[in-house]
Coordinates of C-alpha atoms in Angstrom, one line a residue:
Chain A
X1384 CA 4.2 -2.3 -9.3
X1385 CA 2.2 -5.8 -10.4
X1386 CA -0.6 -5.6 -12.7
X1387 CA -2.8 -8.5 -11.3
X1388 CA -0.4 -11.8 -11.4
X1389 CA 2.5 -10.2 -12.9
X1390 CA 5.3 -8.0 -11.8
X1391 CA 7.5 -5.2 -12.9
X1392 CA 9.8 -4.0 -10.5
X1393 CA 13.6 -2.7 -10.4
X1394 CA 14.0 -0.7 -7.1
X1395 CA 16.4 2.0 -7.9
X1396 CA 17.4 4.4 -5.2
X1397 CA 18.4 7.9 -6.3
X1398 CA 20.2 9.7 -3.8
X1399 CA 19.2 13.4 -3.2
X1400 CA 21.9 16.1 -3.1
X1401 CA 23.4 17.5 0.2
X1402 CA 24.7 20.7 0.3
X1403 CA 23.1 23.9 0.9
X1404 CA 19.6 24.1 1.4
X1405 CA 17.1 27.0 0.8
X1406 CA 14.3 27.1 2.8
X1407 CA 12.1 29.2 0.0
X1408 CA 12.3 26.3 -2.4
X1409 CA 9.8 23.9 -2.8
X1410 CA 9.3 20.5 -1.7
X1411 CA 8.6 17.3 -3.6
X1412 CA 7.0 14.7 -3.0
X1413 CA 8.5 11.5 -5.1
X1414 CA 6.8 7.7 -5.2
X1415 CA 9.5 5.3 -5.9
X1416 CA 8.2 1.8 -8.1
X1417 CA 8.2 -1.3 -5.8
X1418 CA 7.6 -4.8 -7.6
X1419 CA 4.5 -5.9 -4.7
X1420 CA 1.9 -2.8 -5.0
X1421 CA -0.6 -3.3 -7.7
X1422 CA -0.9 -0.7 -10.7
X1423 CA -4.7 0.2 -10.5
X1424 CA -4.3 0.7 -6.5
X1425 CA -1.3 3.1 -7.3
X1426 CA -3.8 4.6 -9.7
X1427 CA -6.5 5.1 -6.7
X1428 CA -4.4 6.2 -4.4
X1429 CA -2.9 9.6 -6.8
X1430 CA -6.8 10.2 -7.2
X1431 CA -7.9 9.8 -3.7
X1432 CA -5.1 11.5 -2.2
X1433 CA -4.7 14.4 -4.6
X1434 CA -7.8 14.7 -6.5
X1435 CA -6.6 13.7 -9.6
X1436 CA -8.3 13.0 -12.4
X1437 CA -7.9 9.2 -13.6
X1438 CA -6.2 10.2 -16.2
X1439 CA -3.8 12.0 -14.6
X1440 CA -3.3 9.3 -12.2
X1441 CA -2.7 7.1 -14.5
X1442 CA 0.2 8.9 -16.1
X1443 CA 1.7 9.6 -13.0
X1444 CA 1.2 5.7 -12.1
X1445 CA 3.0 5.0 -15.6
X1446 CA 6.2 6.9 -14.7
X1447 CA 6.3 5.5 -12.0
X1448 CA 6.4 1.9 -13.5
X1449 CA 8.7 3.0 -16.5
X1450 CA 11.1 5.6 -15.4
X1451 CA 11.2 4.2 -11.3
X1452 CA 9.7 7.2 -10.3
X1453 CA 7.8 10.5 -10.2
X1454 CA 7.2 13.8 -8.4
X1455 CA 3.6 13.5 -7.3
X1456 CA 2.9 16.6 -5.2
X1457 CA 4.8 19.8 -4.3
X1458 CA 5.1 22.7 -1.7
X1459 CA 6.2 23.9 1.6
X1460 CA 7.8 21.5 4.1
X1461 CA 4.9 20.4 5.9
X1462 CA 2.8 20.1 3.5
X1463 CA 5.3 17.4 1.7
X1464 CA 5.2 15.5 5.2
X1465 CA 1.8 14.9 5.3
X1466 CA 1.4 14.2 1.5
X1467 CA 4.3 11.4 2.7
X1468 CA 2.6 10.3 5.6
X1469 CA -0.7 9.7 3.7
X1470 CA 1.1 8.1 1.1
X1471 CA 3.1 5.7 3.7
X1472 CA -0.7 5.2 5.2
X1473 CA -1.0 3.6 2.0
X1474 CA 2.1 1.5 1.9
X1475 CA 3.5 3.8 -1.0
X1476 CA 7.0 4.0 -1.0
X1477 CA 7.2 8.0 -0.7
X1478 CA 10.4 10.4 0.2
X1479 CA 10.8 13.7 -0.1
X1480 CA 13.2 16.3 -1.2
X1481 CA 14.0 19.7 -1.5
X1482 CA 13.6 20.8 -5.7
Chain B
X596 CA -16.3 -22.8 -2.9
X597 CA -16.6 -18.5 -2.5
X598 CA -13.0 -18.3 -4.4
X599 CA -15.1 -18.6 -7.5
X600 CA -18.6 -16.8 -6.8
X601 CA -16.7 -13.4 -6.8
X602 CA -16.5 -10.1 -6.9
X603 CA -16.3 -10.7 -2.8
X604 CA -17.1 -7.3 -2.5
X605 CA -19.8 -5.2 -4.4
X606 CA -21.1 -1.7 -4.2
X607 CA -24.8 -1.4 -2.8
X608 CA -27.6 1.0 -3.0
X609 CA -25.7 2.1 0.8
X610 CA -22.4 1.5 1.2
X611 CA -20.8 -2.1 -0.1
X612 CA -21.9 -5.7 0.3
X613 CA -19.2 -8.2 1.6
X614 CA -19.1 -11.8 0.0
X615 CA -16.0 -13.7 1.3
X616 CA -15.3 -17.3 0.7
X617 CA -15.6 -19.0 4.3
X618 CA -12.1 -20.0 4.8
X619 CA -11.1 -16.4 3.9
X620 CA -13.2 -15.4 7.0
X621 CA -11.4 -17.6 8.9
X622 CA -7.9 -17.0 7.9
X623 CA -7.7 -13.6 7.7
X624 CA -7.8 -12.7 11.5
X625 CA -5.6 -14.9 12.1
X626 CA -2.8 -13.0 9.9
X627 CA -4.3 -9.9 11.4
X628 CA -3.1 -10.8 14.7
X629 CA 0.3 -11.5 13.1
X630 CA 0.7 -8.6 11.6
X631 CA -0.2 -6.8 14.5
X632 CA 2.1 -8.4 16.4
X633 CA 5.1 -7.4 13.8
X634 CA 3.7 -4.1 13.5
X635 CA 5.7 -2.5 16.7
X636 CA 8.9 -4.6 15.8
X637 CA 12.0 -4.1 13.6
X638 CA 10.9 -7.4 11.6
X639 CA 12.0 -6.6 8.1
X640 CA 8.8 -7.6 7.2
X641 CA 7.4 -4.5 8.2
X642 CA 9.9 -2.2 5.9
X643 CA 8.1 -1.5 3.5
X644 CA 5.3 -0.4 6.0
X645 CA 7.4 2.1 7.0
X646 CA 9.4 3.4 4.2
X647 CA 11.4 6.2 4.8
X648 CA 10.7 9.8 3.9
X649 CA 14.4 11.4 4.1
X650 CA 16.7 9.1 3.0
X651 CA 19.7 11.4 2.9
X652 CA 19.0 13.4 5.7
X653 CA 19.2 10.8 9.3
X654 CA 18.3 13.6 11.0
X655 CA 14.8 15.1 9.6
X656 CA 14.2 11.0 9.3
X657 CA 14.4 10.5 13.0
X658 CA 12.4 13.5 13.5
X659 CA 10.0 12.9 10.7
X660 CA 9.9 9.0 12.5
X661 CA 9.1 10.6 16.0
X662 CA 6.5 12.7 14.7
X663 CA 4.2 9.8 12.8
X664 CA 5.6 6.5 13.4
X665 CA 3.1 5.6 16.4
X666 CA 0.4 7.3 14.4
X667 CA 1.3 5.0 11.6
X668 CA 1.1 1.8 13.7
X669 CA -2.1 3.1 15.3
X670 CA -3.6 3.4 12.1
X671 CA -2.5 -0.1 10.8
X672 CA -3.7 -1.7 13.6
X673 CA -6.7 -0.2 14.0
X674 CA -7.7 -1.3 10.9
X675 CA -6.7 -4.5 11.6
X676 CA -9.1 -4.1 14.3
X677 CA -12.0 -3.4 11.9
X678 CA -11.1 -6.2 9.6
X679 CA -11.4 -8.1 12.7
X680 CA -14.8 -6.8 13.6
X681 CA -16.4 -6.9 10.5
X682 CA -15.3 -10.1 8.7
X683 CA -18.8 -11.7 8.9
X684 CA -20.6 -8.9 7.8
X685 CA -22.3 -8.6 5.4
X686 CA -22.3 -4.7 4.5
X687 CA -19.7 -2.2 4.6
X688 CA -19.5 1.7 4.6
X689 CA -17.5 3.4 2.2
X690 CA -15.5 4.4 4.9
X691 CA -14.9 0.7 6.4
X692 CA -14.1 -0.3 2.5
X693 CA -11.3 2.6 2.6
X694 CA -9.9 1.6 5.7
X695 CA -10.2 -2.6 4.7
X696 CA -8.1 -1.6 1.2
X697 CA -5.2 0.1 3.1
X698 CA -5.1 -2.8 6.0
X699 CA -5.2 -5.4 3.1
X700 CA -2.8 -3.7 1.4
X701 CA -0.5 -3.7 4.1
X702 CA -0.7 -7.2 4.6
X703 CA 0.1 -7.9 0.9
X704 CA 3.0 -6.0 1.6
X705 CA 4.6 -7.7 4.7
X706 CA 3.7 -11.1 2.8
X707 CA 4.9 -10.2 -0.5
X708 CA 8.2 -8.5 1.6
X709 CA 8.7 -11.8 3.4
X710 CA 8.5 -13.7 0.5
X711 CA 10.9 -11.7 -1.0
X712 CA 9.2 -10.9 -4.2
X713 CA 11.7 -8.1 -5.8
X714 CA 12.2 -9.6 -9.4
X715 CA 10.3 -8.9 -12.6
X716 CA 8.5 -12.5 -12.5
X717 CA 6.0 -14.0 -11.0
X718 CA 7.2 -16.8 -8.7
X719 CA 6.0 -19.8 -8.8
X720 CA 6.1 -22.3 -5.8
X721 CA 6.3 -25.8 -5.4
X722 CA 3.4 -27.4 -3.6
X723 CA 6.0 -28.6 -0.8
X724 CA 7.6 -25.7 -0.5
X725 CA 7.7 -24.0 2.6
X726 CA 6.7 -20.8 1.5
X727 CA 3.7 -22.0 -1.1
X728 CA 0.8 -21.2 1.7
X729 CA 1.9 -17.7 2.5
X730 CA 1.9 -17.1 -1.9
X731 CA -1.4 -18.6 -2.1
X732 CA -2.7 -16.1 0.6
X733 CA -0.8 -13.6 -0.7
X734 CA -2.4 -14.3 -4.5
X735 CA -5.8 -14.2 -2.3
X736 CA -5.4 -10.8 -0.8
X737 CA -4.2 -9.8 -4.2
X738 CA -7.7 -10.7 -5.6
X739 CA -9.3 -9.5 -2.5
X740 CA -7.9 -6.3 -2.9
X741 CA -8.7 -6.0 -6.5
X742 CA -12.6 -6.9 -5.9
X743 CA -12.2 -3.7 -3.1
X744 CA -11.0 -1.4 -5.9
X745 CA -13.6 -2.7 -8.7
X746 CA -16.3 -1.5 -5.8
X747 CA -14.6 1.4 -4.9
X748 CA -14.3 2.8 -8.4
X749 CA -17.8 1.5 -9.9
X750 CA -19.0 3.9 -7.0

């Protein structure tokens, strides 16, 4: 993420475990940092897609900068795909995986 | 002129006033109609558009990419549309201000993709260099998009 004129960035890709797969446990929904989109719209985005608080967006925003990533949202299948659509709406670079 | 009478945008007693520099006006359905005509393609450009939402699993991908990949598009572009419509207005609704944020957004992204910006610094590019007009715009639509969330968020 950039704030204003300057960048951070280091795209790191985490692969997810294969293996077996239970279809009880949850989802999660993961935003990866990319060096182009801009802190405080990462920050709007958590609060207008999930309702939360700045505050809370803001944190979330943070690991995202620092530690490359962080699980923004969690549940059933479908409800992670939309969460990752909305967040692709955005241009947020979102995947998903099974907890 | 208009890059320095800013914010572009401002909230107002109903919905948002629009402000933009003249050449802005100008320039920014013209990138609109490039990037729409990217958006369908397999440019890499348009990547990070379209990020992927199982990367370890091809097949939930290309079933995840059946399901919302058109809608995706459609979206972008009909935004693209709007920007189109309403760049010499003067007011915005909240809802035309949500939908010009994600559509600018996305063209930050296919610019900033394009030129290649993935390090930790700010690039800087010589005036004859071939790539210095698309990092001045893309500086603009950073600014731009900035003004949209300062209105957004004083709301």
């Amino acid at each position: 993420m950039t704030a204003g004129m300057s960048t951070a960035p280091v795209e790191t890709h985490e692969p997810t475990t294969g293996g077996e797969v239970d279809e009880d446990r949850p989802w999660v929904v993961i935003v990866w940092n990319d060096p182009i989109n801009l802190m405080q719209y990462v920050t709007h985005v958590f609060q207008k897609l999930f309702g939360y608080s700045y505050d809370k967006a803001t944190t979330l925003m943070l690991q995202v900068h620092h530690e490359g990533k962080a699980v923004v949202s969690s549940g059933s299948r479908e409800d992670a795909e939309l969460d990752v659509f909305r967040l692709h709406e955005h241009g947020l670079w979102a995947t998903m995986q099974q907890d | 002129v208009g890059l320095f009478r800013r914010p572009w945008v401002r909230p107002a007693k109903d919905g948002f006033t629009l402000d933009l520099p003249e050449g802005l006006r100008e320039a920014l359905p013209h990138l609109g109609a490039e990037v729409e005509a990217l958006l369908g393609s397999d440019e890499p450009a348009v990547r990070r558009v379209f990020p992927t939402a199982y990367p370890d699993d091809p097949e939930r991908e290309a079933g995840f990419q059946a399901l919302v990949r058109g809608e995706l598009i459609d979206r972008h572009r009909a935004g693209l549309a709007l920007i189109t419509e309403t760049i010499d207005a003067d007011r915005l609704t909240a809802d035309e201000l949500a939908t010009w944020m994600t559509t600018v957004n996305a063209m930050r992204l296919i610019l900033g993709t394009v030129l290649d910006l993935d390090d930790e610094t700010e690039p800087e590019f010589a005036d004859d260099d071939p790539r210095a007009p698309t990092h001045q715009f893309y500086v603009v639509l950073s600014v731009l998009l900035g003004d949209i969330l300062e209105a957004l968020e004083a709301r």
